[in-house]
Coordinates of C-alpha atoms in Angstrom, one line a residue:
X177 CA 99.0 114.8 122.0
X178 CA 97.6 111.7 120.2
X179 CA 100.0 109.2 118.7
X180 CA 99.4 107.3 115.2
X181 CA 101.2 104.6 113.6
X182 CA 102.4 106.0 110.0
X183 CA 101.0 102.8 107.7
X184 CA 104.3 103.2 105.4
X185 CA 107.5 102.7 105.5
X186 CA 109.7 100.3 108.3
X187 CA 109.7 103.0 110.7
X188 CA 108.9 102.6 114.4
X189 CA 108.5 105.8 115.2
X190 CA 105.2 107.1 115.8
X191 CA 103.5 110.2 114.3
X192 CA 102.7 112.5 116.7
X193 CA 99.2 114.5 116.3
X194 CA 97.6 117.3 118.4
X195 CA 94.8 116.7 120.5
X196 CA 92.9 119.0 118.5
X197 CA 93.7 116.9 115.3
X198 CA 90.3 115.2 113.6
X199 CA 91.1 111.5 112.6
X200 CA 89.3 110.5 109.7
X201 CA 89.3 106.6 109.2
X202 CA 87.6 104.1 107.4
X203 CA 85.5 101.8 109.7
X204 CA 87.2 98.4 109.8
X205 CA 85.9 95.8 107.3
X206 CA 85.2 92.2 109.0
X207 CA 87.9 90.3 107.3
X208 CA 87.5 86.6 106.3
X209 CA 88.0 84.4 109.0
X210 CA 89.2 81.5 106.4
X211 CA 90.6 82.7 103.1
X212 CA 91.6 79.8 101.7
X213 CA 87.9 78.5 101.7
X214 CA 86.1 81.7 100.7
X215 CA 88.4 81.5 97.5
X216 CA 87.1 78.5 96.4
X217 CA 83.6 78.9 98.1
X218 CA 83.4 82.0 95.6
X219 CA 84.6 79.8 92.4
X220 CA 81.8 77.5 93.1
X221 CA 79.5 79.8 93.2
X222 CA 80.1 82.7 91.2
X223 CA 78.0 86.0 90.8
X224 CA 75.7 85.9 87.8
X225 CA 78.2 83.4 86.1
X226 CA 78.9 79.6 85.2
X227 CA 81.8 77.7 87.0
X228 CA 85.2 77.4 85.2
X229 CA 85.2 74.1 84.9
X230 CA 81.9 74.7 83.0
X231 CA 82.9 77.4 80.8
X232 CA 85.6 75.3 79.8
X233 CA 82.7 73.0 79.1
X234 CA 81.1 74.5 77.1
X235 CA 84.3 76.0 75.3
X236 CA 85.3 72.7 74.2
X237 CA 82.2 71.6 72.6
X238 CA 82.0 74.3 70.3
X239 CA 84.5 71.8 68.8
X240 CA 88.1 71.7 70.4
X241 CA 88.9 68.9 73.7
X242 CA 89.7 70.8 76.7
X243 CA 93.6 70.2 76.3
X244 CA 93.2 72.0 73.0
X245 CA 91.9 74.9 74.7
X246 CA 94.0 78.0 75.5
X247 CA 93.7 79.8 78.6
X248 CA 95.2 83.6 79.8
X249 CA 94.7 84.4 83.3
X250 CA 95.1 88.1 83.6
X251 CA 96.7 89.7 87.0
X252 CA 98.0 93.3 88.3
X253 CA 100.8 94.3 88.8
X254 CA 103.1 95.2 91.8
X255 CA 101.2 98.5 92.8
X256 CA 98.6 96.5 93.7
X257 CA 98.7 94.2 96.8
X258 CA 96.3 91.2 95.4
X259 CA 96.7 88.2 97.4
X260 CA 98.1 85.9 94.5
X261 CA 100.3 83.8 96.9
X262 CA 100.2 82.6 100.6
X263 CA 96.8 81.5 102.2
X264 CA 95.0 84.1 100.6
X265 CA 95.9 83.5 97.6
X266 CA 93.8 83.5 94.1
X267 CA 95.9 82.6 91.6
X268 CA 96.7 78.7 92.3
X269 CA 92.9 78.2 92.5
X270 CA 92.1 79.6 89.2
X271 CA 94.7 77.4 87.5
X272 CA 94.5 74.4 89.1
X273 CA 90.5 74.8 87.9
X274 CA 91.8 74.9 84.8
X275 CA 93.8 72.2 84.9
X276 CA 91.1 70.4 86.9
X277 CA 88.9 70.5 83.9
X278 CA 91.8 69.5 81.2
X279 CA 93.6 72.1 80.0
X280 CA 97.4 72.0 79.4
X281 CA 99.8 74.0 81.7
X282 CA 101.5 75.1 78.8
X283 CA 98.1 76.7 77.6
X284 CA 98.0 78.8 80.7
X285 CA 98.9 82.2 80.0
X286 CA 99.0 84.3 83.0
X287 CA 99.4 88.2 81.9
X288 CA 100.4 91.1 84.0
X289 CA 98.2 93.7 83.0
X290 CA 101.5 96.7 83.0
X291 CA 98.9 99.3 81.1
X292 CA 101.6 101.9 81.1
X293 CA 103.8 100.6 84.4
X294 CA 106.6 99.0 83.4
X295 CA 106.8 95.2 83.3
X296 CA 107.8 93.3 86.4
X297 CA 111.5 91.7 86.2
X298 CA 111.9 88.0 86.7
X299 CA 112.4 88.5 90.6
X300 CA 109.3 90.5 91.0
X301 CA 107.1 88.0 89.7
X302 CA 108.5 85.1 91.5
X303 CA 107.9 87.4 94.8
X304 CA 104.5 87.8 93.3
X305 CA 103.1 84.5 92.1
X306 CA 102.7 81.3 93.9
X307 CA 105.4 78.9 93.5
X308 CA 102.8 76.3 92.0
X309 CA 102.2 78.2 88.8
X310 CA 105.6 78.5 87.8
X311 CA 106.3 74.6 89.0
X312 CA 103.4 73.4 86.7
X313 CA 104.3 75.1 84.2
X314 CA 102.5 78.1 83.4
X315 CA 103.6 81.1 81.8
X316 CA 104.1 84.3 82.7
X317 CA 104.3 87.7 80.9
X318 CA 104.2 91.1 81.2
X319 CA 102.0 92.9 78.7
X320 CA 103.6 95.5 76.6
X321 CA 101.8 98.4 75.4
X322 CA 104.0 99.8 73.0
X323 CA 104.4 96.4 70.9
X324 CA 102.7 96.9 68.2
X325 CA 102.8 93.3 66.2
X326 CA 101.1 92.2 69.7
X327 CA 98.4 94.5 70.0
X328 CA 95.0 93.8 67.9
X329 CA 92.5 96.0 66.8
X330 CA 88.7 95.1 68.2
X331 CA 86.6 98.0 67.2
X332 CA 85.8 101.6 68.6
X333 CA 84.3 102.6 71.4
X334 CA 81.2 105.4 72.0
X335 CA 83.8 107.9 72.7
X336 CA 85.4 107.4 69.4
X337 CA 88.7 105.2 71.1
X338 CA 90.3 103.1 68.8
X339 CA 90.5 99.7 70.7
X340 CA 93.8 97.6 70.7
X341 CA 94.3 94.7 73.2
X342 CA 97.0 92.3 73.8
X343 CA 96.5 89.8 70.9
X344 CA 97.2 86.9 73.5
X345 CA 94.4 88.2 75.6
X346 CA 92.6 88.6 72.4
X347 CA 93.1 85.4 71.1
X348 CA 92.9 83.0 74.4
X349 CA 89.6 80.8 74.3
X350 CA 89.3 81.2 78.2
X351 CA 89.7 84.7 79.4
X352 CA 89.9 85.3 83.2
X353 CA 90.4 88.9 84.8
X354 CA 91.9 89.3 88.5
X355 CA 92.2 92.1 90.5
X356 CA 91.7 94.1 93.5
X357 CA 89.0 96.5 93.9
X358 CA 89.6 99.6 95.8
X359 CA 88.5 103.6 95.1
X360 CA 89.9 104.8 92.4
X361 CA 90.5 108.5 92.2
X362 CA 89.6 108.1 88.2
X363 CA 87.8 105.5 87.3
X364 CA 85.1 105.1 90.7
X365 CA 87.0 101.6 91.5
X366 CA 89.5 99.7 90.5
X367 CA 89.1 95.9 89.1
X368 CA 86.9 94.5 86.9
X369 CA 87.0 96.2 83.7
X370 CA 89.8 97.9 84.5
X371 CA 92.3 94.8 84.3
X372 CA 91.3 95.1 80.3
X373 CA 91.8 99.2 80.2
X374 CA 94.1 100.4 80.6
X375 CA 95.6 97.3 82.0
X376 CA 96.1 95.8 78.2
X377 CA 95.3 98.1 76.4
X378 CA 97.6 100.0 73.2
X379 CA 99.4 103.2 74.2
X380 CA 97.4 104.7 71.5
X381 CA 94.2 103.9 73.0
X382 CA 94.8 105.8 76.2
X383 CA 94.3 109.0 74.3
X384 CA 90.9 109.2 75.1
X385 CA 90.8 107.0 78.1
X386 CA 92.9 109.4 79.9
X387 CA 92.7 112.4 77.6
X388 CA 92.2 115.7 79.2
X389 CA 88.5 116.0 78.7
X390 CA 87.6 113.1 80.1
X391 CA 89.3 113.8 83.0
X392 CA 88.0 117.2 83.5
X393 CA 84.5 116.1 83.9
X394 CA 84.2 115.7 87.4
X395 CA 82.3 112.5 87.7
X396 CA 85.6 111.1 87.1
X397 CA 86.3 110.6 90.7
X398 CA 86.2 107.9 93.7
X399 CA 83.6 105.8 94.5
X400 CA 81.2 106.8 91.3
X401 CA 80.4 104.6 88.8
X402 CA 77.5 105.8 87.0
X403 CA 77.9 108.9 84.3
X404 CA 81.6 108.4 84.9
X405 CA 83.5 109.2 81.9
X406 CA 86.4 107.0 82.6
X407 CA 83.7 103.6 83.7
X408 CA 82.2 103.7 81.0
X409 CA 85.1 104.3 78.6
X410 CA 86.8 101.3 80.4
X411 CA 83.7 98.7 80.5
X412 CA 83.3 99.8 76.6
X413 CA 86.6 98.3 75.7
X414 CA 86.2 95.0 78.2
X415 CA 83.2 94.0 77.1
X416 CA 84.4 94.5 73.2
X417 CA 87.5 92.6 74.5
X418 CA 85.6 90.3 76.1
X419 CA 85.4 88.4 80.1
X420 CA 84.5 84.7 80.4
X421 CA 85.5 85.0 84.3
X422 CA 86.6 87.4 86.9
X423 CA 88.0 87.1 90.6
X424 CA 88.1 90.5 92.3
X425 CA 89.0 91.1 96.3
X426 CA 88.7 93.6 98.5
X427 CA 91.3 94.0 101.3
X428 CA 91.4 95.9 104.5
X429 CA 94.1 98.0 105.7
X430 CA 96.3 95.1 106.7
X431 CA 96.1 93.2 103.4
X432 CA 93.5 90.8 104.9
X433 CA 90.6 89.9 102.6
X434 CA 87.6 91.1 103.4
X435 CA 85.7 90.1 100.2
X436 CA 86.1 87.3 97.1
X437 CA 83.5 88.9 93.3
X438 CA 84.2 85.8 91.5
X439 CA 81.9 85.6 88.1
X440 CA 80.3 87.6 85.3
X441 CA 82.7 90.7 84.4
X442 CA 80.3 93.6 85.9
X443 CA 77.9 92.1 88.2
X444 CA 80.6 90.4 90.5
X445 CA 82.3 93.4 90.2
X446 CA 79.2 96.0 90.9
X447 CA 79.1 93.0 94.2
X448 CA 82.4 94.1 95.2
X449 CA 82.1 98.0 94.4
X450 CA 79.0 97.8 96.7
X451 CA 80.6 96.3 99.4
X452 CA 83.9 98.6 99.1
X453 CA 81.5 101.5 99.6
X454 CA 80.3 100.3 102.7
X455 CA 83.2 101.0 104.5
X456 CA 85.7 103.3 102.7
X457 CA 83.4 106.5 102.3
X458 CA 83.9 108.9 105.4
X459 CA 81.4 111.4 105.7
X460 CA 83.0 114.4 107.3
X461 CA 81.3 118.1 107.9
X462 CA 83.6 120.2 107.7
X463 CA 87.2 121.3 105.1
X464 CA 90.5 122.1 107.3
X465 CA 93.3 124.2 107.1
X466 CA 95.8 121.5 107.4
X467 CA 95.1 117.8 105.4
X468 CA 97.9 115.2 106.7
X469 CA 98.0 112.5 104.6
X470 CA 100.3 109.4 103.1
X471 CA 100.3 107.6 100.1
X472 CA 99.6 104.0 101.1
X473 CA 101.2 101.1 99.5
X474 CA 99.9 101.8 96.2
X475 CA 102.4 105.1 96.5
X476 CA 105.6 103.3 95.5
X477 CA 106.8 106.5 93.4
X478 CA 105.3 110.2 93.5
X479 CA 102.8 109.5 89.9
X480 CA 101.1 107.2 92.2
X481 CA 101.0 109.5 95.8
X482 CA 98.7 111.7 93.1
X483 CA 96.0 109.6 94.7
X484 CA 96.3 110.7 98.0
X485 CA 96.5 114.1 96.6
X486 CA 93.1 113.9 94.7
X487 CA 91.8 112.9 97.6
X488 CA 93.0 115.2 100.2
X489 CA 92.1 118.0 97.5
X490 CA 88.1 117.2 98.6
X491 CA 88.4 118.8 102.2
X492 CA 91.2 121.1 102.4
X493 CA 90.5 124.5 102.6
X494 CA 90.9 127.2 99.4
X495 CA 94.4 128.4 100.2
X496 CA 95.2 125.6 102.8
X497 CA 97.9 123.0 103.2
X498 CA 98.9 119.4 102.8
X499 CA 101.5 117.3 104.2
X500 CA 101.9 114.4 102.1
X501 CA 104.6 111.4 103.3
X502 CA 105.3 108.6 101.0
X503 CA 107.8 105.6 100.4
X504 CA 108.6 105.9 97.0
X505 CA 110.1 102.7 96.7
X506 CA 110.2 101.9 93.0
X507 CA 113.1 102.4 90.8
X508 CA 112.2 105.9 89.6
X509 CA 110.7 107.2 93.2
X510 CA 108.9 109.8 90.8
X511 CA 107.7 108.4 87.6
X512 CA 108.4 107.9 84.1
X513 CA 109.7 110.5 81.8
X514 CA 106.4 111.7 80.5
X515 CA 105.2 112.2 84.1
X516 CA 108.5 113.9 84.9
X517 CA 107.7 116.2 81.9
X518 CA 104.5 117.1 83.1
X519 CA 105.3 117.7 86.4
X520 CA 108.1 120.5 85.4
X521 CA 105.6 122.1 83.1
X522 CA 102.4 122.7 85.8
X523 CA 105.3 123.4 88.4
X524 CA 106.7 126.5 86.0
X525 CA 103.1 128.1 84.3
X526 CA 100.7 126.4 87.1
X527 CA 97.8 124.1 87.2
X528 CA 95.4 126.5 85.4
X529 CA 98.1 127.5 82.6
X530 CA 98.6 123.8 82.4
X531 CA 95.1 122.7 82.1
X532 CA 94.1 125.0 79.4
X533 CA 97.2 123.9 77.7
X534 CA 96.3 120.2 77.2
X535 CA 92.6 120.8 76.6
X536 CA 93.5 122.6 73.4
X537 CA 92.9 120.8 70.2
X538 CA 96.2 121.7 69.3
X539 CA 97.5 119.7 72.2
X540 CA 100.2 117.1 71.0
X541 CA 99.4 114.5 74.4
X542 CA 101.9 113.8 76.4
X543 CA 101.9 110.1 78.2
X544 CA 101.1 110.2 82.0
X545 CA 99.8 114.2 81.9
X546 CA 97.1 112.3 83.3
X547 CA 98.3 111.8 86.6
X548 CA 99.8 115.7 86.5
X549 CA 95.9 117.0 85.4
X550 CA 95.0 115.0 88.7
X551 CA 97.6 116.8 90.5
X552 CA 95.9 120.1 89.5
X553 CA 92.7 118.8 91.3
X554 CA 94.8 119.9 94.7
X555 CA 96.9 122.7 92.9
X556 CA 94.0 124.6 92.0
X557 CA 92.9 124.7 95.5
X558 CA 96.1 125.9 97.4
X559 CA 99.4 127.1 95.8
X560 CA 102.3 124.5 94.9
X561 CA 104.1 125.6 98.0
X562 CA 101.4 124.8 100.4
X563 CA 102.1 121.0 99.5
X564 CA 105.1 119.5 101.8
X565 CA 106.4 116.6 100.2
X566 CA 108.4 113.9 101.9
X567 CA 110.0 110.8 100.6
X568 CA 112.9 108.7 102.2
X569 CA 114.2 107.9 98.8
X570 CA 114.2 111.7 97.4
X571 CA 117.4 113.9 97.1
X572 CA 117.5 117.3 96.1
X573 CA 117.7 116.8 92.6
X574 CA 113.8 115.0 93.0
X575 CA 112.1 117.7 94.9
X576 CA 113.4 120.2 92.1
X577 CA 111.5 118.1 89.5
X578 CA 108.0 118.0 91.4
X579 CA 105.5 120.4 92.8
X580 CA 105.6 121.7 96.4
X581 CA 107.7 121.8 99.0
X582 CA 110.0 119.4 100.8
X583 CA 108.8 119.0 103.9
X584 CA 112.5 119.4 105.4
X585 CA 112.3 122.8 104.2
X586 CA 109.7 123.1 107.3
X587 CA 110.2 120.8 109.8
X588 CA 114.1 121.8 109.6
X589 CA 114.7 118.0 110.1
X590 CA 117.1 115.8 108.2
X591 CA 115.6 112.4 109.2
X592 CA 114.7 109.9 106.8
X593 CA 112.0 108.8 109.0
X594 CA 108.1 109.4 107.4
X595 CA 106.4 110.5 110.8
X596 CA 109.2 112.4 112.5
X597 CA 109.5 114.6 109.4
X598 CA 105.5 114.5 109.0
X599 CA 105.6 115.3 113.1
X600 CA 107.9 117.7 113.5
X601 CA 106.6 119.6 110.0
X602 CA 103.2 120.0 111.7
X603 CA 104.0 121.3 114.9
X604 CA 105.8 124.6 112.7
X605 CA 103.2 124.3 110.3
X606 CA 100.1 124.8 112.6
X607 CA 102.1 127.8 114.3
X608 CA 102.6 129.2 110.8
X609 CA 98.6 129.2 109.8
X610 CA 98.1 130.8 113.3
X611 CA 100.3 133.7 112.7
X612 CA 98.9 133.6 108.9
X613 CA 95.2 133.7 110.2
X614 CA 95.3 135.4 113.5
X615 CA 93.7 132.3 114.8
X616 CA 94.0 129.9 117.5
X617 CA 91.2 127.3 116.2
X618 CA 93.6 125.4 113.2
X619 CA 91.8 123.0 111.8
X620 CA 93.5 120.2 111.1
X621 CA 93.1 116.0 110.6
X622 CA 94.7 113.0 109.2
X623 CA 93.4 110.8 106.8
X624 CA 94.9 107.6 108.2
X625 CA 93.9 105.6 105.6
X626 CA 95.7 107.8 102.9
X627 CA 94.6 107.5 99.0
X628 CA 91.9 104.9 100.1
X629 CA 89.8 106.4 102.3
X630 CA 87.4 108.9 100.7
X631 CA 86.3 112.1 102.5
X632 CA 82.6 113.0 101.6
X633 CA 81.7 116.5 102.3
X634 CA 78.6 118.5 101.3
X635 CA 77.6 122.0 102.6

């Protein structure tokens, strides 16, 4: 038996793997010996980009003093872990560059880019933010997509998407995106662009962003930029928007940063992107009857586990099975009520029924089918059942609502523990697909690095 360490949750407990059992991990990433340095190291000398204290600069002398300039910083929210306190930290730098070069704290606008998340409570963001920004002054919002009188219209994109941004993004003179870049299951990558759309973007304007034919093309997926739908849709509306500045990171599987993209909006973040791929594509050569899986940190509720889905969905077999463990920590461990809406619908006529549903022009769109269409990536491989489900913070009332199976159902465990379930579900499991198949050679793995690892196979 081979023994893992389940990456989420508090448990101690160990998840407990047959020899047999492929493990499919991401080579490690060097990680940056001094953070604190390469921070500023990449501020002064930014990709394809001016310094912020000359942007600022030149800001000013199209006729306003430095202290007349404002300033919004824009940052992510809590399902991303971005380093914006502590030694690795990216925040403090950017302002005190601004204020360095003479703007007013009071100017500084940092943003939470919510896109459709809620907004972080008061507690959140002082877990969140470095001390320094709230002691100097700064402040601190959470952008709100459904507000209307704070939303301003820029123009259209290709597509035909009406574009409405935050109007105090909109209307900052300085305009600095932050972010972490990491595969994105939609999109190619996260960061970048992407803090503009969807992160401040008007609930209207995710119509197309995330409408159902966009999604259904399938160059929306990880790790692909080019002749992806959803890029190009997204870089459309930031550069409208506009991007004086970006810092991007990527992080290893720790949280350690293994890489600082500060500069222009895409060539600091096609730098990052690049070096991302590197390491988080894992070729494999084969599909398997049995995907285990886990839905990383960004899995905080079960809209968000989707990811680990999506990606599980590329090497499980037609007809196979997944076992997907998450801690759905947030508030609603499922989702919002859109999602929850969604979810009941594709669980009660199926992912095909569902699909043809929403890609009708008659189609009303419903907020966060998105993430339920995603889902259908998996559910159009193996049935609904052939997902087991486990989250500490579900009840019974939860796995009603979604998809699948609760994995308690199969492992005939009532622990709250992530790997015993996820254990003691696979042991039964693999003797079920042996009886099912009349063979002794299950193949199964674990994709230890959940949602962020991405499996590439070709026949």
């Amino acid at each position: 038996m081979k023994e893992e360490k389940f990456p989420v949750g508090n448990d101690s407990e160990k998840l407990i793997l047959p020899d047999n059992c492929d493990i499919l991990r991401m080579p490690h990433p060097p990680t940056l010996e001094n953070p604190a340095h390469a921070v500023l190291e990449s501020l002064k000398n930014p990709i394809g980009s001016s310094r912020i204290e000359k942007i600022v600069a030149q800001k000013a002398a199209e006729g306003k003093t430095p202290a007349d300039l404002s300033a919004c910083i824009v940052i992510s929210d809590s399902t991303r872990p971005v380093p914006y306190t502590g030694e690795q930290g990216i925040l403090w730098p950017v302002v005190d560059s601004l204020l360095s070069a003479g703007l007013k704290a009071s100017s500084i606008l940092v943003l939470v880019a919510t896109g459709m998340h809620r907004g972080q409570t008061e507690a959140e963001l002082h877990q969140m933010l470095d001390a320094r920004v709230f002691d100097a002054g700064c402040r601190v919002e959470n952008h709100d997509c459904h507000d209307l009188e704070n939303l301003s219209f820029v123009g259209k994109t290709a597509r035909g998407s009406d574009i409405q941004i935050n109007s105090k993004y909109i209307n900052s003179d300085i305009k600095i995106l932050t972010g972490l870049v990491e595969s994105h299951f939609m999109a190619g990558a996260s960061g970048g662009r992407k803090s503009i759309c969807p992160g401040l973007i008007g609930e209207q304007s995710t119509l197309i962003f995330h409408g159902a034919p966009m999604l259904a093309d399938e160059n929306a997926r990880a790790l692909l930029l080019d002749g992806n739908p959803c890029h190009e849709e997204s870089l459309d509306m930031a550069r409208q928007a506009g991007a004086d500045f970006i810092v991007n990171v990527t992080l290893d599987g720790d949280f350690n940063l293994t890489g600082v993209f500060a500069g222009h909006l895409e060539d600091a973040h096609k730098a990052a992107v690049a070096h991302l791929a590197s390491y988080t594509a894992i070729k494999v050569d084969k599909k398997y009857d049995i995907v285990v899986t886990h839905g990383g940190f960004v899995g905080i509720n079960h809209y968000q586990a989707a990811k680990a889905g999506v990606e599980a969905a590329r090497i499980v077999k037609e007809g196979g099975y997944v076992l997907l463990g998450a801690d759905n920590t947030d508030t609603d461990p499922i989702g919002s009520l859109g999602y929850r809406t969604a979810l009941q619908m594709v669980k009660l006529v199926g992912a095909e029924t569902f699909d043809k549903l929403i890609l009708s022009p008659d189609w009303p769109f419903l907020i966060e089918q998105w993430q339920v269409q995603m889902w259908d990536r998996l559910f159009k491989l193996i049935p609904q059942d052939n997902l087991y489900y486990f989250s500490p913070q579900f009840t019974e009332a939860e796995y009603r609502i979604c998809p699948g199976s609760p994995m308690a159902s199969l492992s005939g465990s009532d622990s709250a523990s992530i790997p015993v379930q996820v254990s003691k579900a696979l042991a039964v499991l693999i003797e079920k697909v042996k009886k099912e198949t009349g063979r002794e050679d299950i193949a199964v793995c674990w994709m230890a690095d959940g949602p962020y690892g991405v499996p590439q196979y070709e026949d």
